[in-house]
Amino acid sequence: MNGAMIKVLYFAQVAEHLGIRQETQALDAPISAGAWLDALAERCPALGSVSRLKLAINQEHAGRQDTIHPGDEVAVFEPVTGG
């Protein structure tokens, strides 16, 4: 296997739009979470604005400024609202 990988988990409508619940992606160098999300939006325009999506890196909430490293696990989900 060339390069490093990340494991990506998709939840709720994100998974529905992408048609998958999880995948492995090549990631040869660290990338900001924001840049990674922007690339996801390019791949799946049906997601709409990714600014509303939430990320967890290695099971910890992350912001757009955080960094995804090769070997990380990334979860993508929509914010949960209560009421």
mmCIF file of N, CA, C and O in Angstrom:
data_model
loop_
_atom_site.group_PDB
_atom_site.id
_atom_site.type_symbol
_atom_site.label_atom_id
_atom_site.label_comp_id
_atom_site.label_asym_id
_atom_site.label_seq_id
_atom_site.Cartn_x
_atom_site.Cartn_y
_atom_site.Cartn_z
ATOM 1 N N MET A 1 0.849 -1.175 0.000
ATOM 2 C CA MET A 1 0.000 0.000 0.000
ATOM 3 C C MET A 1 0.897 1.243 0.000
ATOM 4 O O MET A 1 1.745 1.406 0.853
ATOM 5 N N ASN A 2 0.702 2.098 -0.981
ATOM 6 C CA ASN A 2 1.493 3.324 -1.072
ATOM 7 C C ASN A 2 0.871 4.429 -0.241
ATOM 8 O O ASN A 2 -0.333 4.628 -0.268
ATOM 9 N N GLY A 3 1.699 5.157 0.496
ATOM 10 C CA GLY A 3 1.202 6.275 1.284
ATOM 11 C C GLY A 3 0.431 5.807 2.494
ATOM 12 O O GLY A 3 0.226 4.619 2.718
ATOM 13 N N ALA A 4 -0.017 6.753 3.268
ATOM 14 C CA ALA A 4 -0.788 6.453 4.471
ATOM 15 C C ALA A 4 -2.266 6.621 4.183
ATOM 16 O O ALA A 4 -2.656 7.207 3.182
ATOM 17 N N MET A 5 -3.061 6.114 5.080
ATOM 18 C CA MET A 5 -4.510 6.136 4.893
ATOM 19 C C MET A 5 -5.181 6.764 6.108
ATOM 20 O O MET A 5 -4.611 6.818 7.183
ATOM 21 N N ILE A 6 -6.415 7.214 5.889
ATOM 22 C CA ILE A 6 -7.288 7.590 6.992
ATOM 23 C C ILE A 6 -8.571 6.784 6.847
ATOM 24 O O ILE A 6 -8.961 6.428 5.732
ATOM 25 N N LYS A 7 -9.187 6.495 7.970
ATOM 26 C CA LYS A 7 -10.490 5.833 7.971
ATOM 27 C C LYS A 7 -11.531 6.920 8.166
ATOM 28 O O LYS A 7 -11.408 7.756 9.068
ATOM 29 N N VAL A 8 -12.548 6.930 7.303
ATOM 30 C CA VAL A 8 -13.576 7.956 7.367
ATOM 31 C C VAL A 8 -14.923 7.306 7.628
ATOM 32 O O VAL A 8 -15.299 6.339 6.951
ATOM 33 N N LEU A 9 -15.639 7.811 8.626
ATOM 34 C CA LEU A 9 -16.969 7.327 8.983
ATOM 35 C C LEU A 9 -17.973 8.429 8.680
ATOM 36 O O LEU A 9 -17.760 9.590 9.054
ATOM 37 N N TYR A 10 -19.057 8.074 8.000
ATOM 38 C CA TYR A 10 -20.106 9.032 7.665
ATOM 39 C C TYR A 10 -21.382 8.651 8.401
ATOM 40 O O TYR A 10 -21.727 7.478 8.474
ATOM 41 N N PHE A 11 -22.102 9.656 8.905
ATOM 42 C CA PHE A 11 -23.309 9.404 9.673
ATOM 43 C C PHE A 11 -24.503 10.154 9.095
ATOM 44 O O PHE A 11 -24.356 11.188 8.454
ATOM 45 N N ALA A 12 -25.691 9.615 9.343
ATOM 46 C CA ALA A 12 -26.976 10.240 9.014
ATOM 47 C C ALA A 12 -27.039 10.659 7.549
ATOM 48 O O ALA A 12 -26.711 9.866 6.678
ATOM 49 N N GLN A 13 -27.470 11.896 7.291
ATOM 50 C CA GLN A 13 -27.676 12.330 5.915
ATOM 51 C C GLN A 13 -26.384 12.418 5.125
ATOM 52 O O GLN A 13 -26.398 12.287 3.910
ATOM 53 N N VAL A 14 -25.265 12.618 5.790
ATOM 54 C CA VAL A 14 -23.983 12.627 5.088
ATOM 55 C C VAL A 14 -23.776 11.270 4.422
ATOM 56 O O VAL A 14 -23.431 11.180 3.241
ATOM 57 N N ALA A 15 -24.019 10.195 5.175
ATOM 58 C CA ALA A 15 -23.885 8.842 4.629
ATOM 59 C C ALA A 15 -24.884 8.608 3.503
ATOM 60 O O ALA A 15 -24.558 7.986 2.489
ATOM 61 N N GLU A 16 -26.106 9.114 3.680
ATOM 62 C CA GLU A 16 -27.126 8.930 2.640
ATOM 63 C C GLU A 16 -26.718 9.608 1.346
ATOM 64 O O GLU A 16 -26.864 9.040 0.262
ATOM 65 N N HIS A 17 -26.203 10.838 1.434
ATOM 66 C CA HIS A 17 -25.784 11.558 0.231
ATOM 67 C C HIS A 17 -24.620 10.868 -0.467
ATOM 68 O O HIS A 17 -24.573 10.804 -1.696
ATOM 69 N N LEU A 18 -23.679 10.347 0.323
ATOM 70 C CA LEU A 18 -22.501 9.706 -0.260
ATOM 71 C C LEU A 18 -22.771 8.266 -0.676
ATOM 72 O O LEU A 18 -22.042 7.708 -1.491
ATOM 73 N N GLY A 19 -23.794 7.657 -0.081
ATOM 74 C CA GLY A 19 -24.110 6.274 -0.403
ATOM 75 C C GLY A 19 -23.218 5.254 0.280
ATOM 76 O O GLY A 19 -23.232 4.079 -0.076
ATOM 77 N N ILE A 20 -22.440 5.704 1.252
ATOM 78 C CA ILE A 20 -21.557 4.797 2.003
ATOM 79 C C ILE A 20 -21.505 5.254 3.458
ATOM 80 O O ILE A 20 -21.746 6.415 3.764
ATOM 81 N N ARG A 21 -21.192 4.318 4.340
ATOM 82 C CA ARG A 21 -21.079 4.639 5.767
ATOM 83 C C ARG A 21 -19.625 4.806 6.204
ATOM 84 O O ARG A 21 -19.355 5.485 7.185
ATOM 85 N N GLN A 22 -18.718 4.148 5.506
ATOM 86 C CA GLN A 22 -17.307 4.315 5.846
ATOM 87 C C GLN A 22 -16.451 3.976 4.650
ATOM 88 O O GLN A 22 -16.883 3.277 3.732
ATOM 89 N N GLU A 23 -15.251 4.515 4.651
ATOM 90 C CA GLU A 23 -14.300 4.237 3.585
ATOM 91 C C GLU A 23 -12.901 4.529 4.102
ATOM 92 O O GLU A 23 -12.726 5.124 5.163
ATOM 93 N N THR A 24 -11.935 4.104 3.342
ATOM 94 C CA THR A 24 -10.543 4.414 3.624
ATOM 95 C C THR A 24 -10.054 5.305 2.498
ATOM 96 O O THR A 24 -10.341 5.051 1.333
ATOM 97 N N GLN A 25 -9.356 6.381 2.857
ATOM 98 C CA GLN A 25 -8.833 7.315 1.861
ATOM 99 C C GLN A 25 -7.334 7.436 2.020
ATOM 100 O O GLN A 25 -6.817 7.423 3.133
ATOM 101 N N ALA A 26 -6.646 7.604 0.893
ATOM 102 C CA ALA A 26 -5.210 7.874 0.941
ATOM 103 C C ALA A 26 -4.991 9.289 1.455
ATOM 104 O O ALA A 26 -5.716 10.214 1.092
ATOM 105 N N LEU A 27 -4.017 9.445 2.326
ATOM 106 C CA LEU A 27 -3.639 10.770 2.817
ATOM 107 C C LEU A 27 -2.141 10.731 3.070
ATOM 108 O O LEU A 27 -1.675 10.171 4.053
ATOM 109 N N ASP A 28 -1.382 11.321 2.153
ATOM 110 C CA ASP A 28 0.074 11.251 2.227
ATOM 111 C C ASP A 28 0.689 12.299 3.147
ATOM 112 O O ASP A 28 1.821 12.152 3.580
ATOM 113 N N ALA A 29 -0.060 13.375 3.416
ATOM 114 C CA ALA A 29 0.473 14.453 4.256
ATOM 115 C C ALA A 29 -0.673 15.031 5.079
ATOM 116 O O ALA A 29 -1.836 14.927 4.686
ATOM 117 N N PRO A 30 -0.374 15.649 6.202
ATOM 118 C CA PRO A 30 -1.426 16.282 7.005
ATOM 119 C C PRO A 30 -2.198 17.321 6.179
ATOM 120 O O PRO A 30 -1.643 17.951 5.279
ATOM 121 N N ILE A 31 -3.474 17.485 6.521
ATOM 122 C CA ILE A 31 -4.337 18.444 5.834
ATOM 123 C C ILE A 31 -5.251 19.077 6.879
ATOM 124 O O ILE A 31 -5.627 18.418 7.854
ATOM 125 N N SER A 32 -5.588 20.335 6.675
ATOM 126 C CA SER A 32 -6.519 20.965 7.624
ATOM 127 C C SER A 32 -7.893 20.340 7.448
ATOM 128 O O SER A 32 -8.274 19.922 6.344
ATOM 129 N N ALA A 33 -8.629 20.274 8.539
ATOM 130 C CA ALA A 33 -9.976 19.710 8.478
ATOM 131 C C ALA A 33 -10.840 20.515 7.515
ATOM 132 O O ALA A 33 -11.654 19.949 6.786
ATOM 133 N N GLY A 34 -10.659 21.827 7.478
ATOM 134 C CA GLY A 34 -11.426 22.666 6.575
ATOM 135 C C GLY A 34 -11.160 22.345 5.118
ATOM 136 O O GLY A 34 -12.088 22.241 4.312
ATOM 137 N N ALA A 35 -9.892 22.170 4.771
ATOM 138 C CA ALA A 35 -9.546 21.827 3.385
ATOM 139 C C ALA A 35 -10.085 20.453 3.025
ATOM 140 O O ALA A 35 -10.566 20.223 1.909
ATOM 141 N N TRP A 36 -10.034 19.514 3.969
ATOM 142 C CA TRP A 36 -10.554 18.173 3.712
ATOM 143 C C TRP A 36 -12.059 18.223 3.483
ATOM 144 O O TRP A 36 -12.587 17.586 2.569
ATOM 145 N N LEU A 37 -12.771 19.001 4.315
ATOM 146 C CA LEU A 37 -14.223 19.145 4.142
ATOM 147 C C LEU A 37 -14.563 19.792 2.804
ATOM 148 O O LEU A 37 -15.520 19.398 2.142
ATOM 149 N N ASP A 38 -13.780 20.797 2.407
ATOM 150 C CA ASP A 38 -14.022 21.440 1.110
ATOM 151 C C ASP A 38 -13.869 20.436 -0.032
ATOM 152 O O ASP A 38 -14.655 20.439 -0.984
ATOM 153 N N ALA A 39 -12.878 19.562 0.074
ATOM 154 C CA ALA A 39 -12.695 18.530 -0.948
ATOM 155 C C ALA A 39 -13.866 17.553 -0.953
ATOM 156 O O ALA A 39 -14.302 17.095 -2.012
ATOM 157 N N LEU A 40 -14.405 17.253 0.223
ATOM 158 C CA LEU A 40 -15.577 16.377 0.311
ATOM 159 C C LEU A 40 -16.770 17.029 -0.383
ATOM 160 O O LEU A 40 -17.520 16.366 -1.102
ATOM 161 N N ALA A 41 -16.926 18.337 -0.210
ATOM 162 C CA ALA A 41 -18.029 19.062 -0.845
ATOM 163 C C ALA A 41 -17.895 19.038 -2.368
ATOM 164 O O ALA A 41 -18.895 18.919 -3.085
ATOM 165 N N GLU A 42 -16.674 19.132 -2.869
ATOM 166 C CA GLU A 42 -16.446 19.060 -4.315
ATOM 167 C C GLU A 42 -16.807 17.675 -4.834
ATOM 168 O O GLU A 42 -17.363 17.537 -5.918
ATOM 169 N N ARG A 43 -16.495 16.667 -4.057
ATOM 170 C CA ARG A 43 -16.780 15.290 -4.446
ATOM 171 C C ARG A 43 -18.272 15.002 -4.436
ATOM 172 O O ARG A 43 -18.770 14.231 -5.251
ATOM 173 N N CYS A 44 -19.010 15.606 -3.507
ATOM 174 C CA CYS A 44 -20.444 15.332 -3.364
ATOM 175 C C CYS A 44 -21.202 16.645 -3.192
ATOM 176 O O CYS A 44 -21.520 17.033 -2.065
ATOM 177 N N PRO A 45 -21.504 17.344 -4.296
ATOM 178 C CA PRO A 45 -22.198 18.632 -4.208
ATOM 179 C C PRO A 45 -23.543 18.547 -3.482
ATOM 180 O O PRO A 45 -24.006 19.545 -2.934
ATOM 181 N N ALA A 46 -24.167 17.366 -3.441
ATOM 182 C CA ALA A 46 -25.461 17.218 -2.776
ATOM 183 C C ALA A 46 -25.371 17.521 -1.281
ATOM 184 O O ALA A 46 -26.379 17.797 -0.642
ATOM 185 N N LEU A 47 -24.174 17.492 -0.714
ATOM 186 C CA LEU A 47 -24.012 17.806 0.699
ATOM 187 C C LEU A 47 -24.340 19.261 0.995
ATOM 188 O O LEU A 47 -24.653 19.601 2.128
ATOM 189 N N GLY A 48 -24.256 20.112 -0.013
ATOM 190 C CA GLY A 48 -24.514 21.528 0.222
ATOM 191 C C GLY A 48 -23.364 22.159 0.986
ATOM 192 O O GLY A 48 -22.212 21.739 0.869
ATOM 193 N N SER A 49 -23.671 23.138 1.803
ATOM 194 C CA SER A 49 -22.642 23.847 2.557
ATOM 195 C C SER A 49 -22.044 22.939 3.626
ATOM 196 O O SER A 49 -22.745 22.492 4.532
ATOM 197 N N VAL A 50 -20.757 22.682 3.517
ATOM 198 C CA VAL A 50 -20.115 21.814 4.512
ATOM 199 C C VAL A 50 -19.778 22.575 5.788
ATOM 200 O O VAL A 50 -19.363 21.971 6.765
ATOM 201 N N SER A 51 -20.007 23.894 5.794
ATOM 202 C CA SER A 51 -19.685 24.664 6.998
ATOM 203 C C SER A 51 -20.543 24.238 8.181
ATOM 204 O O SER A 51 -20.167 24.426 9.330
ATOM 205 N N ARG A 52 -21.712 23.627 7.911
ATOM 206 C CA ARG A 52 -22.580 23.175 8.996
ATOM 207 C C ARG A 52 -22.180 21.801 9.516
ATOM 208 O O ARG A 52 -22.609 21.387 10.586
ATOM 209 N N LEU A 53 -21.374 21.062 8.778
ATOM 210 C CA LEU A 53 -20.991 19.708 9.184
ATOM 211 C C LEU A 53 -20.004 19.743 10.337
ATOM 212 O O LEU A 53 -19.216 20.674 10.476
ATOM 213 N N LYS A 54 -20.057 18.713 11.143
ATOM 214 C CA LYS A 54 -19.155 18.567 12.280
ATOM 215 C C LYS A 54 -18.195 17.422 11.994
ATOM 216 O O LYS A 54 -18.531 16.467 11.293
ATOM 217 N N LEU A 55 -17.007 17.532 12.558
ATOM 218 C CA LEU A 55 -15.987 16.503 12.401
ATOM 219 C C LEU A 55 -15.512 16.044 13.766
ATOM 220 O O LEU A 55 -15.470 16.831 14.715
ATOM 221 N N ALA A 56 -15.130 14.800 13.817
ATOM 222 C CA ALA A 56 -14.388 14.283 14.957
ATOM 223 C C ALA A 56 -13.139 13.619 14.392
ATOM 224 O O ALA A 56 -13.212 12.895 13.404
ATOM 225 N N ILE A 57 -12.012 13.913 14.990
ATOM 226 C CA ILE A 57 -10.755 13.281 14.602
ATOM 227 C C ILE A 57 -10.325 12.417 15.773
ATOM 228 O O ILE A 57 -10.163 12.913 16.890
ATOM 229 N N ASN A 58 -10.192 11.124 15.516
ATOM 230 C CA ASN A 58 -9.846 10.164 16.576
ATOM 231 C C ASN A 58 -10.792 10.296 17.770
ATOM 232 O O ASN A 58 -10.378 10.317 18.921
ATOM 233 N N GLN A 59 -12.083 10.409 17.458
ATOM 234 C CA GLN A 59 -13.180 10.442 18.426
ATOM 235 C C GLN A 59 -13.180 11.675 19.317
ATOM 236 O O GLN A 59 -13.753 11.660 20.406
ATOM 237 N N GLU A 60 -12.547 12.768 18.842
ATOM 238 C CA GLU A 60 -12.608 14.039 19.564
ATOM 239 C C GLU A 60 -13.110 15.103 18.606
ATOM 240 O O GLU A 60 -12.641 15.189 17.469
ATOM 241 N N HIS A 61 -14.061 15.922 19.077
ATOM 242 C CA HIS A 61 -14.601 16.976 18.222
ATOM 243 C C HIS A 61 -13.470 17.841 17.693
ATOM 244 O O HIS A 61 -12.526 18.150 18.421
ATOM 245 N N ALA A 62 -13.591 18.233 16.428
ATOM 246 C CA ALA A 62 -12.537 19.014 15.777
ATOM 247 C C ALA A 62 -13.164 20.167 15.009
ATOM 248 O O ALA A 62 -14.304 20.071 14.545
ATOM 249 N N GLY A 63 -12.412 21.236 14.869
ATOM 250 C CA GLY A 63 -12.839 22.384 14.086
ATOM 251 C C GLY A 63 -12.117 22.418 12.752
ATOM 252 O O GLY A 63 -11.194 21.627 12.504
ATOM 253 N N ARG A 64 -12.528 23.351 11.900
ATOM 254 C CA ARG A 64 -11.921 23.469 10.568
ATOM 255 C C ARG A 64 -10.423 23.748 10.640
ATOM 256 O O ARG A 64 -9.689 23.441 9.713
ATOM 257 N N GLN A 65 -9.962 24.328 11.727
ATOM 258 C CA GLN A 65 -8.549 24.673 11.855
ATOM 259 C C GLN A 65 -7.704 23.486 12.306
ATOM 260 O O GLN A 65 -6.481 23.541 12.242
ATOM 261 N N ASP A 66 -8.337 22.425 12.790
ATOM 262 C CA ASP A 66 -7.584 21.257 13.253
ATOM 263 C C ASP A 66 -6.990 20.499 12.069
ATOM 264 O O ASP A 66 -7.384 20.700 10.927
ATOM 265 N N THR A 67 -6.047 19.628 12.370
ATOM 266 C CA THR A 67 -5.307 18.921 11.321
ATOM 267 C C THR A 67 -5.619 17.436 11.336
ATOM 268 O O THR A 67 -5.649 16.813 12.392
ATOM 269 N N ILE A 68 -5.840 16.903 10.138
ATOM 270 C CA ILE A 68 -6.018 15.468 9.949
ATOM 271 C C ILE A 68 -4.664 14.915 9.498
ATOM 272 O O ILE A 68 -4.062 15.418 8.547
ATOM 273 N N HIS A 69 -4.211 13.884 10.193
ATOM 274 C CA HIS A 69 -2.914 13.277 9.897
ATOM 275 C C HIS A 69 -3.121 11.874 9.320
ATOM 276 O O HIS A 69 -4.104 11.204 9.662
ATOM 277 N N PRO A 70 -2.175 11.404 8.491
ATOM 278 C CA PRO A 70 -2.241 10.013 8.052
ATOM 279 C C PRO A 70 -2.371 9.096 9.254
ATOM 280 O O PRO A 70 -1.721 9.304 10.282
ATOM 281 N N GLY A 71 -3.252 8.105 9.157
ATOM 282 C CA GLY A 71 -3.496 7.163 10.247
ATOM 283 C C GLY A 71 -4.664 7.543 11.134
ATOM 284 O O GLY A 71 -5.099 6.739 11.951
ATOM 285 N N ASP A 72 -5.189 8.755 10.985
ATOM 286 C CA ASP A 72 -6.311 9.198 11.822
ATOM 287 C C ASP A 72 -7.618 8.547 11.392
ATOM 288 O O ASP A 72 -7.754 8.065 10.266
ATOM 289 N N GLU A 73 -8.580 8.587 12.309
ATOM 290 C CA GLU A 73 -9.963 8.218 12.015
ATOM 291 C C GLU A 73 -10.768 9.510 12.040
ATOM 292 O O GLU A 73 -10.681 10.282 12.987
ATOM 293 N N VAL A 74 -11.535 9.744 10.982
ATOM 294 C CA VAL A 74 -12.325 10.969 10.850
ATOM 295 C C VAL A 74 -13.789 10.587 10.758
ATOM 296 O O VAL A 74 -14.172 9.716 9.971
ATOM 297 N N ALA A 75 -14.622 11.223 11.564
ATOM 298 C CA ALA A 75 -16.070 11.014 11.508
ATOM 299 C C ALA A 75 -16.708 12.321 11.043
ATOM 300 O O ALA A 75 -16.325 13.404 11.498
ATOM 301 N N VAL A 76 -17.684 12.215 10.143
ATOM 302 C CA VAL A 76 -18.377 13.384 9.603
ATOM 303 C C VAL A 76 -19.861 13.230 9.916
ATOM 304 O O VAL A 76 -20.456 12.203 9.609
ATOM 305 N N PHE A 77 -20.440 14.265 10.526
ATOM 306 C CA PHE A 77 -21.855 14.182 10.904
ATOM 307 C C PHE A 77 -22.462 15.572 10.916
ATOM 308 O O PHE A 77 -21.747 16.574 10.914
ATOM 309 N N GLU A 78 -23.769 15.614 10.941
ATOM 310 C CA GLU A 78 -24.483 16.886 11.028
ATOM 311 C C GLU A 78 -24.693 17.225 12.496
ATOM 312 O O GLU A 78 -24.767 16.330 13.330
ATOM 313 N N PRO A 79 -24.804 18.505 12.810
ATOM 314 C CA PRO A 79 -25.043 18.861 14.204
ATOM 315 C C PRO A 79 -26.357 18.292 14.693
ATOM 316 O O PRO A 79 -27.318 18.212 13.939
ATOM 317 N N VAL A 80 -26.369 17.899 15.942
ATOM 318 C CA VAL A 80 -27.583 17.344 16.544
ATOM 319 C C VAL A 80 -28.282 18.467 17.284
ATOM 320 O O VAL A 80 -27.666 19.200 18.041
ATOM 321 N N THR A 81 -29.556 18.592 17.020
ATOM 322 C CA THR A 81 -30.315 19.652 17.697
ATOM 323 C C THR A 81 -31.326 19.021 18.622
ATOM 324 O O THR A 81 -31.889 17.966 18.340
ATOM 325 N N GLY A 82 -31.537 19.650 19.722
ATOM 326 C CA GLY A 82 -32.527 19.170 20.669
ATOM 327 C C GLY A 82 -33.736 20.102 20.685
ATOM 328 O O GLY A 82 -33.722 21.146 20.053
ATOM 329 N N GLY A 83 -34.758 19.704 21.376
ATOM 330 C CA GLY A 83 -35.885 20.609 21.395
ATOM 331 C C GLY A 83 -37.019 20.084 22.227
ATOM 332 O O GLY A 83 -37.071 19.060 22.770
#
